[in-house]
């Protein structure tokens, strides 16, 4: 058995809708199934989904309050008022600031921008920044990607005589700021067709309304912010990301081109992964380690020298950020293990003085990946007696809703169901941990702490064609809400499997089913090489992709997870390094079985002496439960019957056949009846025979081993055919007739040879057939599905 690392949630769409859609669009049923999973059930919807570059955007004036907001902005422009774009320091905030700033400048506004410092001011509007804005003559503040929770700060702005227009996408709280206007797709009473815009998406809608036409030249920046903020890439976000990536590949922004060069990015190859793993981290790094202004300047600059300098600065800061994250993540991991073990904490809350608050969100994500628990990481400011934190969640635990029940100890917090930020007194950290764990106890089950993998389709190997892989490319851009489709192939054979990579940490395989094959590649799955038996039927979850090599294009399954539902046999007979084998198995699962006391003296096994389970009798064999264990049979049982009694009533997950044997009997001479007949005649002729002195000479003369001579003498002694005294044997006159099988030594020799023949010198197939016949034909159900 091989347990999947996640819970498999297999989707089953309406087959009639799938069939109808496939016929209408002339597409593979597999592709139609994927569309239906995404809520695309008609030809019209499919056309919009598969061709996002051709689709129109929603009318921006469908957003509640847009007309009044635009009228106020246009008034400010006409009257020459000073406008301040108040942004945020993450990639979405930087891009939102750039989009709003650009649109206002194009419309002729007197405008500047302000992004608060993460370390000295924190997230969102603050009173000091608003007071300074008033002193500088600002009369209109437009927030981007923030402001929906700034009731107190907006009230101050009103007192100071400044109007505030809030554009935001974060979850609205119970009390909204009394701003001049709020542009928010989730604003109570809003009827906007799409609610999941990123901050930059909301800013883009304002820009669209202000400029009249769709500002396509801003879409490159919109794509970065939308993808970076991990909002669902469905609906209008899909259009913004797809059309924005198209603009991004041919952007004329000097700063972005300098960043391409600095990071060795090929413009034509830019996709959502480039944004998510290369561009966005560098934009975020600026605000995580200092002020975010350089990121805005990079997007706005028209000076090549400045662009190159800023691109290098951002790249350098990202390297520094990576190192910082690694150090803090290691410290946080140790705190979890030593103080708040996951077994006793359903929500992890860790805190330490001196942690950089700019990267603790990433650290929280790392801890969620490692422990799969909702996690809050807090940076303590001892002088102020406050802690600043970032939180990340798991499926089934709504962070925003949970934190909302703790408002009395959270003076500032905001975010989404899956991520949030907050500040609180260090005196309330323990209370926050206790409250959230109490909530988790009520809302989360044990199953919730195993990640879920949503599988789009169960298919056969023959379904994974090059044509299907090429059609899947139209599903891009992929992201939250539109993940790369995952396919499940069930109970397939492994035609080839080997480790690859400099450190052998990756896996290359070929899966076969009914004559069809597909290549598989598993990055970081090299360990499976030792966890899948040669003839195992394996179920594999993976992404279907196109592998192009030397001009040849082939479908390839990118392995995401794997499982084997049956008990597996691993033939490790003759393996020299038994110690490493045992150590590689999880201690909580391995069951080391021995039938011989002397086995514990073997050097490779001695260190596991305390784990050994001795089987001395059939009763012990029958009562030992092997269910779900990795059973290691260290040595040979005294009989096949003993082994059968051990296996027949249990269902181990795996069997590792070591069968260490110091004395090998197989292939040594088992004398035939003719051998015994000749030896008896020889003794009768000799009268007496000094076997101690002349046994070796006789053996050599006959081409036997000396052991054979002594063995036959012992059998004759047990049958009463001879007597022995001081190494001299003599025939018994007229002994009773007896069969060789009446000799215990003869029977033991026969049984030992049969045992070794079956267990030591059989092929893998023969050994498996023997062992599995002993334990019956039981199999595991797919507990992971």
XYZ file of C-alpha atoms in Angstrom:
785
model
C 0.000 0.000 0.000
C 1.061 3.554 -0.670
C -1.017 6.245 1.014
C -1.719 9.401 -0.957
C -0.417 12.581 0.646
C -3.787 14.325 0.157
C -7.501 13.565 0.154
C -8.740 13.054 -3.381
C -11.985 14.828 -4.210
C -13.052 13.491 -7.595
C -15.579 15.613 -9.480
C -18.366 13.926 -11.402
C -20.104 16.282 -13.843
C -23.419 15.662 -15.513
C -22.521 13.289 -18.346
C -25.388 14.498 -20.526
C -24.140 18.102 -20.354
C -20.603 16.894 -21.082
C -21.728 14.871 -24.102
C -23.831 17.714 -25.477
C -21.024 20.260 -25.060
C -18.464 17.954 -26.699
C -20.762 17.451 -29.694
C -21.541 21.155 -30.026
C -17.930 22.295 -29.888
C -16.370 19.234 -31.588
C -13.960 18.785 -28.695
C -12.641 15.816 -26.773
C -15.136 14.678 -24.061
C -12.307 15.016 -21.554
C -12.016 18.723 -22.378
C -15.789 19.128 -22.211
C -15.749 17.559 -18.757
C -13.189 20.113 -17.584
C -15.284 22.979 -18.882
C -18.369 21.731 -17.054
C -16.339 21.514 -13.837
C -15.634 25.223 -14.218
C -19.302 26.041 -14.593
C -19.030 26.359 -18.371
C -22.052 24.451 -19.636
C -23.090 26.112 -22.898
C -21.373 26.776 -26.197
C -21.594 30.532 -25.584
C -19.977 30.242 -22.165
C -17.302 27.949 -23.579
C -16.477 30.431 -26.327
C -16.037 33.182 -23.732
C -13.891 30.959 -21.521
C -11.657 29.608 -24.267
C -11.196 32.977 -26.002
C -10.720 35.545 -23.208
C -8.742 37.900 -25.472
C -11.903 38.607 -27.462
C -14.255 39.252 -24.536
C -15.493 42.718 -23.418
C -15.214 44.058 -19.867
C -18.206 44.951 -17.730
C -19.397 48.525 -17.770
C -17.496 50.225 -14.905
C -20.534 52.304 -14.043
C -22.255 49.140 -12.841
C -20.143 49.546 -9.707
C -22.184 51.300 -7.064
C -21.081 54.894 -6.532
C -18.933 55.099 -9.688
C -20.804 58.024 -11.258
C -20.514 60.117 -8.103
C -16.855 59.219 -7.632
C -15.943 60.109 -11.228
C -17.870 63.372 -10.972
C -15.833 64.327 -7.895
C -12.540 63.417 -9.572
C -13.457 65.402 -12.696
C -14.386 68.368 -10.496
C -10.977 68.176 -8.820
C -9.264 68.068 -12.220
C -11.224 71.077 -13.500
C -10.465 73.093 -10.400
C -6.811 72.094 -10.220
C -7.165 70.481 -6.833
C -4.315 68.406 -5.488
C -5.181 64.703 -5.503
C -3.339 62.033 -3.523
C -3.422 58.359 -4.497
C -3.045 56.453 -1.242
C -1.749 52.947 -1.970
C -0.463 49.793 -0.337
C 2.981 48.210 -0.193
C 2.302 44.797 -1.749
C 2.357 43.989 -5.474
C -1.379 44.525 -5.836
C -1.132 47.847 -4.003
C 1.848 48.977 -6.100
C 0.050 48.068 -9.326
C -3.185 49.702 -8.117
C -1.258 52.858 -7.326
C 0.366 52.845 -10.768
C -2.935 52.335 -12.596
C -4.765 55.081 -10.686
C -1.825 57.480 -10.870
C -1.454 56.927 -14.617
C -5.156 57.393 -15.326
C -5.365 60.592 -13.271
C -2.293 62.031 -14.975
C -3.741 61.209 -18.400
C -6.943 62.966 -17.380
C -4.936 66.084 -16.496
C -4.997 65.857 -12.711
C -2.514 67.396 -10.290
C -1.688 64.167 -8.546
C 0.915 62.416 -6.428
C 0.987 59.105 -4.606
C 1.701 57.955 -1.096
C 2.393 54.413 0.141
C 2.761 54.008 3.912
C 5.826 52.314 5.317
C 5.023 48.806 6.494
C 7.293 49.108 9.526
C 6.596 52.599 10.832
C 2.994 53.089 9.725
C 1.496 49.731 8.969
C -1.264 48.817 6.544
C -3.862 51.252 5.305
C -4.640 54.894 6.049
C -3.194 56.489 9.160
C -3.930 59.823 10.788
C -0.419 61.262 10.515
C -0.309 60.610 6.774
C -3.689 62.278 6.330
C -2.612 65.307 8.377
C 0.533 65.687 6.250
C -1.563 65.431 3.107
C -3.743 68.291 4.336
C -0.663 70.379 5.123
C 0.556 69.799 1.560
C -2.687 71.095 0.096
C -4.391 67.841 -0.786
C -8.172 68.119 -0.996
C -9.044 64.707 -2.456
C -7.613 61.344 -1.428
C -8.252 58.270 -3.553
C -7.300 55.047 -1.803
C -6.390 51.962 -3.799
C -6.311 48.403 -2.439
C -7.088 49.689 1.065
C -9.394 51.931 3.060
C -12.504 49.821 3.604
C -11.652 49.446 7.306
C -10.419 53.016 7.849
C -13.544 54.502 9.473
C -11.563 56.489 12.034
C -9.047 57.882 9.540
C -11.750 58.865 7.039
C -13.595 60.661 9.824
C -10.423 62.672 10.481
C -10.106 63.513 6.781
C -13.667 64.795 6.813
C -12.864 66.974 9.799
C -9.813 68.320 7.985
C -11.893 69.214 4.948
C -10.599 66.505 2.611
C -12.795 64.187 0.601
C -11.892 60.507 0.462
C -12.871 58.107 -2.307
C -12.180 54.531 -1.286
C -11.420 51.916 -3.916
C -10.812 48.543 -2.296
C -11.597 44.849 -2.530
C -10.912 43.573 0.992
C -13.781 42.208 3.052
C -16.023 45.049 4.322
C -16.515 45.151 8.079
C -19.768 45.815 9.916
C -19.121 49.571 9.889
C -18.125 51.308 6.650
C -16.144 54.549 6.582
C -18.181 57.702 5.892
C -16.181 58.420 2.756
C -17.273 60.674 -0.073
C -17.766 57.471 -2.034
C -16.769 53.803 -1.829
C -16.041 51.781 -4.957
C -16.069 48.154 -3.898
C -17.528 45.115 -5.697
C -18.596 43.584 -2.359
C -20.075 46.773 -0.944
C -23.415 46.010 0.693
C -26.148 46.426 -1.886
C -23.724 46.203 -4.824
C -25.085 44.502 -7.944
C -21.824 44.470 -9.905
C -21.682 41.224 -11.962
C -18.301 40.159 -10.571
C -17.338 40.429 -6.909
C -13.773 39.049 -6.830
C -11.719 41.872 -8.367
C -8.264 42.517 -6.953
C -7.415 46.016 -5.775
C -5.833 46.720 -9.155
C -8.991 45.479 -10.851
C -11.080 48.035 -8.967
C -8.546 50.758 -9.818
C -8.751 49.708 -13.475
C -12.540 50.070 -13.449
C -12.156 53.629 -12.122
C -9.557 54.332 -14.825
C -11.927 52.945 -17.455
C -14.773 55.120 -16.215
C -12.547 58.189 -16.005
C -10.875 57.850 -19.420
C -13.977 56.715 -21.307
C -12.371 53.885 -23.271
C -10.809 50.671 -22.002
C -7.256 51.723 -21.061
C -5.568 48.705 -22.624
C -2.129 50.226 -22.095
C -2.664 49.738 -18.351
C -3.547 46.056 -18.625
C 0.103 44.923 -18.344
C 0.210 46.320 -14.812
C -3.302 45.049 -14.058
C -2.227 41.492 -14.923
C 0.677 41.641 -12.472
C -1.454 42.878 -9.584
C -4.336 40.501 -10.280
C -2.161 37.392 -10.487
C 0.046 38.465 -7.580
C -2.909 38.950 -5.231
C -4.134 35.372 -5.724
C -7.721 36.359 -6.447
C -9.819 33.836 -8.393
C -8.886 33.879 -12.078
C -12.492 33.488 -13.132
C -15.025 35.869 -14.614
C -13.654 39.355 -15.231
C -10.372 38.519 -13.484
C -9.755 35.918 -16.188
C -10.167 38.618 -18.832
C -7.904 41.014 -16.951
C -5.201 38.372 -16.510
C -5.366 36.947 -20.029
C -5.548 40.252 -21.848
C -3.038 41.737 -19.433
C -0.513 38.953 -20.062
C -0.936 39.560 -23.770
C -0.099 43.240 -23.203
C 2.700 42.340 -20.806
C 4.538 40.297 -23.443
C 4.824 43.411 -25.591
C 4.918 46.106 -22.932
C 6.701 49.340 -23.696
C 7.354 50.158 -20.059
C 11.066 50.749 -19.735
C 11.078 49.588 -16.127
C 9.481 46.233 -16.883
C 11.828 45.633 -19.800
C 14.754 46.361 -17.507
C 13.336 43.826 -15.049
C 13.042 41.244 -17.850
C 16.711 41.765 -18.622
C 17.765 41.626 -14.983
C 15.877 38.366 -14.415
C 16.678 36.873 -17.831
C 13.032 36.739 -18.839
C 12.042 36.128 -22.456
C 9.129 38.502 -23.088
C 7.363 36.130 -25.478
C 7.374 33.353 -22.879
C 5.791 35.371 -20.059
C 2.797 33.649 -18.475
C 1.027 33.545 -15.143
C 3.884 31.535 -13.625
C 6.400 34.190 -14.644
C 4.294 36.788 -12.882
C 3.621 34.668 -9.809
C 7.136 33.349 -9.239
C 9.445 35.955 -10.759
C 7.856 39.382 -11.147
C 5.496 39.588 -8.165
C 8.055 38.411 -5.569
C 10.440 41.178 -6.626
C 7.733 43.813 -6.432
C 6.678 42.525 -3.045
C 10.266 42.421 -1.783
C 10.592 46.210 -1.981
C 7.681 46.806 0.386
C 8.617 43.898 2.619
C 12.084 45.215 3.400
C 11.548 48.961 3.096
C 9.378 51.520 1.314
C 7.429 50.411 -1.767
C 7.935 53.649 -3.715
C 10.759 52.214 -5.896
C 8.373 49.610 -7.314
C 5.939 52.338 -8.420
C 8.792 54.333 -9.905
C 9.957 51.270 -11.840
C 6.529 50.957 -13.438
C 6.279 54.685 -14.167
C 9.823 55.638 -15.161
C 10.787 56.766 -18.643
C 14.507 56.897 -17.854
C 16.514 53.823 -18.901
C 19.315 54.362 -16.399
C 16.843 54.689 -13.550
C 14.980 51.627 -14.811
C 18.127 49.462 -14.756
C 19.090 50.725 -11.315
C 15.642 50.044 -9.873
C 15.431 46.605 -11.513
C 18.742 45.580 -9.951
C 17.723 47.022 -6.586
C 14.509 44.987 -6.628
C 16.336 41.808 -7.630
C 18.891 42.269 -4.852
C 16.160 42.935 -2.294
C 14.384 39.752 -3.364
C 17.509 37.698 -2.694
C 17.780 39.292 0.724
C 14.114 38.580 1.341
C 14.568 34.905 0.428
C 17.375 34.507 2.939
C 15.391 36.291 5.640
C 12.337 34.109 5.046
C 14.432 30.938 5.296
C 15.920 32.019 8.640
C 12.619 33.072 10.223
C 10.796 30.015 8.890
C 13.369 27.760 10.550
C 13.007 29.609 13.867
C 9.216 29.478 13.642
C 9.298 25.758 12.825
C 11.347 25.044 15.927
C 8.937 27.079 18.089
C 6.018 25.048 16.725
C 7.732 21.714 17.328
C 8.909 22.535 20.852
C 6.110 24.719 22.238
C 2.950 24.299 20.169
C 3.005 20.835 18.543
C 0.354 20.415 15.841
C -1.009 17.346 17.613
C -2.251 19.666 20.365
C -2.850 22.861 18.358
C -5.354 23.058 15.536
C -4.381 26.688 14.964
C -0.725 27.696 15.169
C 0.079 31.100 16.656
C 3.821 31.791 16.936
C 5.495 35.034 17.952
C 8.996 36.377 18.460
C 10.619 39.731 18.929
C 12.714 40.962 16.040
C 11.064 39.059 13.208
C 10.760 41.237 10.125
C 7.031 42.006 9.803
C 7.487 42.374 6.054
C 8.051 38.660 5.475
C 5.992 36.980 8.190
C 3.126 36.430 5.733
C 5.413 34.261 3.623
C 6.579 32.466 6.749
C 2.952 31.807 7.682
C 2.419 30.241 4.258
C 5.496 28.056 4.743
C 4.173 26.799 8.074
C 0.778 26.020 6.546
C 2.527 23.996 3.835
C 4.559 22.130 6.435
C 1.982 21.494 9.163
C -1.319 22.146 7.360
C -2.817 24.183 10.153
C -4.284 27.721 10.095
C -1.273 29.795 11.096
C -0.593 33.258 12.507
C 2.973 34.547 12.677
C 3.518 37.600 14.891
C 6.417 40.019 15.116
C 6.724 41.501 18.601
C 7.611 45.132 19.281
C 8.550 44.989 22.967
C 8.876 48.768 23.348
C 5.319 49.384 22.196
C 3.984 46.218 23.774
C 2.366 45.315 20.463
C 2.555 42.454 17.984
C 1.983 42.650 14.262
C 0.950 39.526 12.432
C 0.031 37.811 9.213
C -2.258 34.800 8.963
C -2.855 32.077 6.408
C -5.568 29.446 6.560
C -6.626 26.037 5.251
C -9.790 24.870 3.537
C -12.694 24.874 5.981
C -11.463 27.585 8.364
C -12.603 31.130 7.542
C -9.887 33.378 8.952
C -11.770 36.631 8.530
C -14.887 35.278 10.191
C -12.861 33.701 13.009
C -10.827 36.821 13.667
C -14.023 38.839 13.632
C -15.062 37.064 16.826
C -11.900 38.435 18.429
C -12.404 42.102 17.542
C -12.233 43.103 21.197
C -8.541 42.153 21.319
C -7.700 43.068 17.705
C -7.612 46.866 17.333
C -6.689 46.464 13.663
C -7.265 43.521 11.362
C -8.489 42.811 7.879
C -8.239 40.364 5.043
C -9.985 37.405 3.447
C -11.197 33.930 4.505
C -7.767 32.516 3.606
C -5.408 35.367 4.593
C -5.392 38.246 7.038
C -3.249 40.797 8.810
C -3.604 42.191 12.322
C -2.103 44.019 15.277
C -2.718 43.271 18.947
C -1.237 43.725 22.382
C 1.395 41.148 23.310
C -0.707 40.530 26.438
C -3.453 39.104 24.210
C -1.371 36.653 22.139
C -2.105 33.662 24.375
C -5.781 34.576 24.506
C -5.944 34.829 20.714
C -4.349 31.390 20.416
C -6.817 29.903 22.902
C -9.865 31.473 21.261
C -8.926 30.395 17.741
C -8.134 26.865 18.862
C -11.495 26.694 20.601
C -13.183 27.787 17.354
C -11.182 25.229 15.382
C -12.224 22.489 17.808
C -15.849 23.241 16.931
C -15.473 23.702 13.176
C -12.648 21.396 12.012
C -12.619 17.610 11.931
C -9.559 15.361 11.779
C -10.040 15.003 8.008
C -9.754 18.765 7.604
C -6.069 18.536 8.492
C -5.276 16.498 5.412
C -5.030 18.693 2.296
C -7.654 18.183 -0.382
C -6.773 17.587 -4.001
C -9.630 18.346 -6.347
C -9.468 15.959 -9.307
C -11.124 17.116 -12.486
C -11.454 13.770 -14.214
C -10.847 10.068 -13.869
C -9.546 8.845 -17.189
C -7.655 6.058 -18.877
C -4.078 6.318 -20.085
C -5.376 6.351 -23.667
C -7.256 9.610 -22.892
C -4.010 11.456 -22.137
C -3.212 12.372 -25.714
C -1.142 15.106 -27.288
C -4.342 16.616 -28.698
C -5.902 16.824 -25.230
C -2.728 18.385 -23.806
C -2.704 21.021 -26.553
C -6.380 21.852 -26.024
C -5.703 22.350 -22.321
C -3.413 25.261 -23.137
C -6.550 27.270 -23.930
C -7.585 26.996 -20.270
C -4.751 29.344 -19.268
C -4.125 31.573 -17.423
C -4.282 29.249 -14.463
C -4.567 30.310 -10.860
C -6.956 30.440 -7.928
C -10.406 29.322 -9.082
C -8.969 28.017 -12.347
C -6.268 25.627 -11.278
C -4.451 23.480 -13.774
C -6.676 20.442 -14.313
C -5.700 17.315 -12.412
C -6.358 13.870 -13.837
C -6.540 10.513 -12.096
C -5.470 7.295 -13.796
C -6.423 4.294 -11.688
C -4.668 0.965 -11.147
C -2.173 1.297 -13.969
C 1.055 -0.650 -14.404
C 4.469 0.905 -14.027
C 6.333 -0.079 -17.169
C 9.479 1.812 -16.229
C 10.553 3.811 -13.204
C 13.865 5.405 -12.277
C 15.272 8.220 -10.226
C 16.678 11.247 -11.992
C 18.371 14.512 -11.084
C 21.741 15.298 -9.568
C 20.506 14.301 -6.111
C 18.150 11.574 -7.395
C 15.206 13.449 -5.892
C 13.006 13.322 -9.008
C 11.158 10.455 -10.669
C 10.775 9.406 -14.292
C 8.189 6.757 -15.102
C 6.122 5.210 -17.859
C 2.562 4.192 -16.992
C 0.754 1.557 -19.027
C -2.848 0.449 -19.360
C -4.488 -1.727 -21.998
C -1.636 -1.240 -24.444
C -1.475 2.556 -24.084
C 1.397 4.329 -22.313
C 2.131 7.821 -21.040
C 5.331 9.306 -19.671
C 5.291 10.622 -16.114
C 7.633 13.033 -14.375
C 7.543 13.750 -10.662
C 9.698 16.572 -9.343
C 10.528 15.840 -5.731
C 8.986 12.372 -5.997
C 12.196 10.359 -6.159
C 11.281 8.651 -2.871
C 8.476 6.782 -4.651
C 11.080 4.615 -6.359
C 11.419 2.668 -3.108
C 7.713 2.778 -2.251
C 6.178 1.213 -5.349
C 6.711 -2.515 -5.817
C 7.676 -3.812 -9.290
C 4.254 -5.237 -10.166
C 2.096 -2.792 -8.200
C -1.029 -1.311 -9.691
C -0.715 2.383 -8.954
C -3.212 5.233 -9.122
C -1.630 8.530 -10.139
C -2.867 12.117 -10.010
C -1.165 14.632 -12.254
C -1.298 17.525 -14.676
C -1.303 16.809 -18.384
C 1.311 18.819 -20.266
C 3.211 18.831 -23.532
C 6.829 17.734 -23.360
C 8.877 19.009 -26.278
C 12.367 17.614 -26.851
C 14.413 17.840 -30.047
C 11.337 18.858 -32.005
C 9.274 15.893 -30.755
C 6.088 16.726 -28.845
C 4.609 14.157 -26.480
C 1.976 14.197 -23.737
C 3.405 13.961 -20.245
C 1.798 13.554 -16.855
C 3.290 15.837 -14.191
C 2.903 13.690 -11.072
C 1.122 15.373 -8.187
C 0.212 12.408 -5.980
C 0.155 8.611 -6.079
C -1.405 5.714 -4.211
C -1.379 1.933 -4.175
C -4.471 0.350 -2.626
C -3.167 -3.212 -2.242
C -0.606 -4.735 0.066
C 2.798 -4.518 -1.601
C 5.647 -6.998 -1.464
C 9.202 -5.656 -1.497
C 11.792 -8.316 -2.238
C 14.931 -7.328 -0.307
C 16.376 -10.822 0.022
C 20.123 -10.583 -0.084
C 20.223 -6.852 0.567
C 23.364 -6.145 2.523
C 22.436 -2.884 4.234
C 19.476 -4.015 6.342
C 20.019 -1.154 8.798
C 19.370 1.521 6.148
C 16.322 -0.333 4.906
C 14.737 -0.426 8.367
C 15.702 3.183 9.132
C 14.030 4.354 5.918
C 10.633 3.073 7.077
C 8.445 5.252 9.343
C 8.929 4.082 12.916
C 5.231 4.344 13.672
C 4.416 1.956 10.828
C 7.249 -0.565 10.727
C 6.840 -3.930 12.448
C 10.033 -5.964 12.711
C 9.350 -9.697 13.006
C 11.860 -12.411 13.837
C 11.455 -16.113 14.493
C 14.961 -16.714 15.847
C 16.542 -15.234 18.959
C 20.029 -15.173 17.383
C 18.842 -12.741 14.712
C 19.103 -9.846 17.166
C 22.866 -10.392 17.247
C 23.242 -9.382 13.613
C 24.991 -6.008 13.583
C 22.501 -4.340 11.224
C 19.567 -5.439 13.376
C 21.022 -5.048 16.865
C 20.314 -1.311 16.980
C 16.580 -2.048 16.544
C 16.539 -4.739 19.254
C 13.836 -2.984 21.284
C 11.472 -3.044 18.299
C 11.781 -6.740 17.484
C 8.650 -8.903 17.756
C 9.580 -12.546 18.419
C 7.250 -15.231 17.142
C 7.831 -18.447 19.107
C 4.570 -20.240 18.555
C 1.597 -20.533 16.275
C -0.568 -18.827 18.886
C 1.712 -15.789 18.903
C 1.655 -15.736 15.113
C -2.137 -15.771 14.983
C -2.663 -13.065 17.601
C -0.153 -10.495 16.322
C -2.012 -7.779 14.404
C -0.269 -6.659 11.223
C -3.073 -4.442 9.900
C -1.748 -1.350 8.135
C 1.856 -2.105 9.143
C 5.045 -2.212 7.124
C 5.950 -5.782 8.078
C 9.640 -6.683 7.863
C 10.236 -10.450 7.902
C 13.816 -10.490 9.128
C 14.511 -14.220 9.096
C 13.031 -17.549 8.048
C 10.161 -19.031 10.047
C 10.529 -22.559 11.321
C 7.858 -23.648 8.855
C 5.595 -22.377 6.125
C 2.648 -23.156 8.389
C 3.961 -20.686 10.967
C 4.187 -17.978 8.322
C 0.685 -18.765 7.117
C -0.671 -18.420 10.641
C 0.999 -15.014 10.895
C -0.382 -13.657 7.624
C -3.768 -15.237 7.139
C -5.821 -13.034 9.492
C -4.100 -9.657 8.988
C -3.858 -7.050 6.286
C -0.418 -5.424 6.290
C 0.188 -2.398 4.092
C 3.555 -3.731 2.966
C 5.705 -6.807 3.398
C 9.486 -6.522 3.231
C 10.987 -9.969 2.709
C 14.524 -10.026 4.169
C 14.678 -13.696 5.268
C 18.196 -13.463 6.612
C 19.673 -16.955 7.013
C 23.102 -17.712 8.440
C 23.152 -21.388 7.427
C 22.017 -22.073 3.902
C 20.796 -25.612 3.224
C 19.572 -25.325 -0.312
C 21.727 -26.885 -3.039
C 23.549 -29.018 -0.405
C 23.166 -32.733 -0.950
C 19.961 -34.278 0.315
C 20.879 -37.940 0.019
C 18.544 -40.075 -2.038
C 17.417 -43.545 -1.059
C 20.163 -44.923 -3.298
C 22.714 -42.930 -1.267
C 21.387 -44.437 1.957
C 21.274 -47.930 0.375
C 24.907 -47.730 -0.698
C 26.050 -46.335 2.674
C 24.232 -49.124 4.555
C 25.839 -51.746 2.336
C 29.234 -50.114 2.951
C 28.764 -50.244 6.729
C 27.632 -53.885 6.596
C 30.760 -54.772 4.645
C 33.029 -52.802 7.034
C 31.422 -54.069 10.203
C 32.584 -50.981 12.080
C 33.508 -47.568 10.702
C 35.431 -44.761 12.419
C 33.434 -41.877 10.958
C 35.366 -39.240 12.899
C 38.624 -40.315 11.278
C 37.567 -41.597 7.876
C 34.288 -39.813 7.114
C 36.002 -37.102 5.044
C 37.987 -39.677 3.057
C 34.797 -41.586 2.233
C 33.021 -38.392 1.171
C 35.809 -37.415 -1.219
C 35.915 -40.899 -2.707
C 32.192 -40.779 -3.441
C 32.090 -37.087 -4.489
C 29.926 -36.176 -1.521
C 30.350 -33.569 1.190
C 31.508 -34.704 4.582
C 28.252 -33.233 5.939
C 26.353 -35.772 3.817
C 28.132 -38.690 5.425
C 27.462 -37.425 8.960
C 23.843 -36.631 8.050
C 23.158 -40.192 6.851
C 24.849 -41.608 9.939
C 22.607 -39.498 12.192
C 19.479 -40.641 10.327
C 20.543 -44.323 10.718
C 21.191 -43.722 14.402
C 17.689 -42.264 14.919
C 16.135 -45.193 13.033
C 18.029 -47.731 15.182
C 20.082 -49.103 12.290
C 23.456 -48.314 13.908
C 25.091 -47.490 17.216
C 27.810 -44.922 17.787
C 30.531 -44.719 20.431
C 33.469 -42.289 20.422
C 33.128 -41.654 16.699
C 32.926 -45.339 15.791
C 29.662 -46.649 14.303
C 28.499 -50.243 14.153
C 25.490 -51.893 12.516
C 22.679 -53.174 14.688
C 22.046 -56.826 13.874
C 18.691 -57.437 12.193
C 17.146 -53.977 12.846
C 13.412 -53.420 12.362
C 12.351 -52.075 8.962
C 11.644 -48.355 9.121
C 11.100 -45.571 6.580
C 13.523 -42.659 6.277
C 10.673 -40.237 7.027
C 10.520 -41.648 10.539
C 13.821 -39.871 11.296
C 13.279 -36.375 12.810
C 16.581 -35.226 11.294
C 15.534 -36.396 7.827
C 12.127 -34.694 8.105
C 13.692 -31.457 9.392
C 16.159 -31.431 6.514
C 13.375 -31.924 4.002
C 11.280 -29.162 5.549
C 14.230 -26.775 5.715
C 15.086 -27.317 2.077
C 11.472 -26.833 1.043
C 11.254 -23.664 3.145
C 14.396 -22.200 1.583
C 13.305 -23.230 -1.866
C 9.984 -21.396 -1.442
C 11.157 -18.348 0.490
C 14.804 -17.815 -0.442
C 15.311 -19.049 -3.979
C 11.965 -18.408 -5.593
C 11.411 -15.641 -8.094
C 9.635 -12.460 -7.037
C 6.437 -13.659 -8.685
C 6.617 -17.061 -6.987
C 7.300 -15.505 -3.582
C 4.443 -13.050 -3.941
C 2.031 -15.773 -5.005
C 3.042 -17.861 -2.007
C 2.739 -15.052 0.574
C -0.459 -13.584 -0.818
C -2.127 -16.995 -0.947
C -1.286 -17.266 2.743
C -2.945 -13.954 3.595
C -5.869 -14.374 1.226
C -7.025 -11.946 -1.448
C -7.896 -8.993 0.780
C -7.219 -5.530 -0.586
C -7.486 -2.049 0.790
C -10.237 0.315 -0.118
C -9.142 3.712 -1.381
C -9.214 5.442 1.982
C -7.671 8.530 0.419
C -10.365 9.065 -2.185
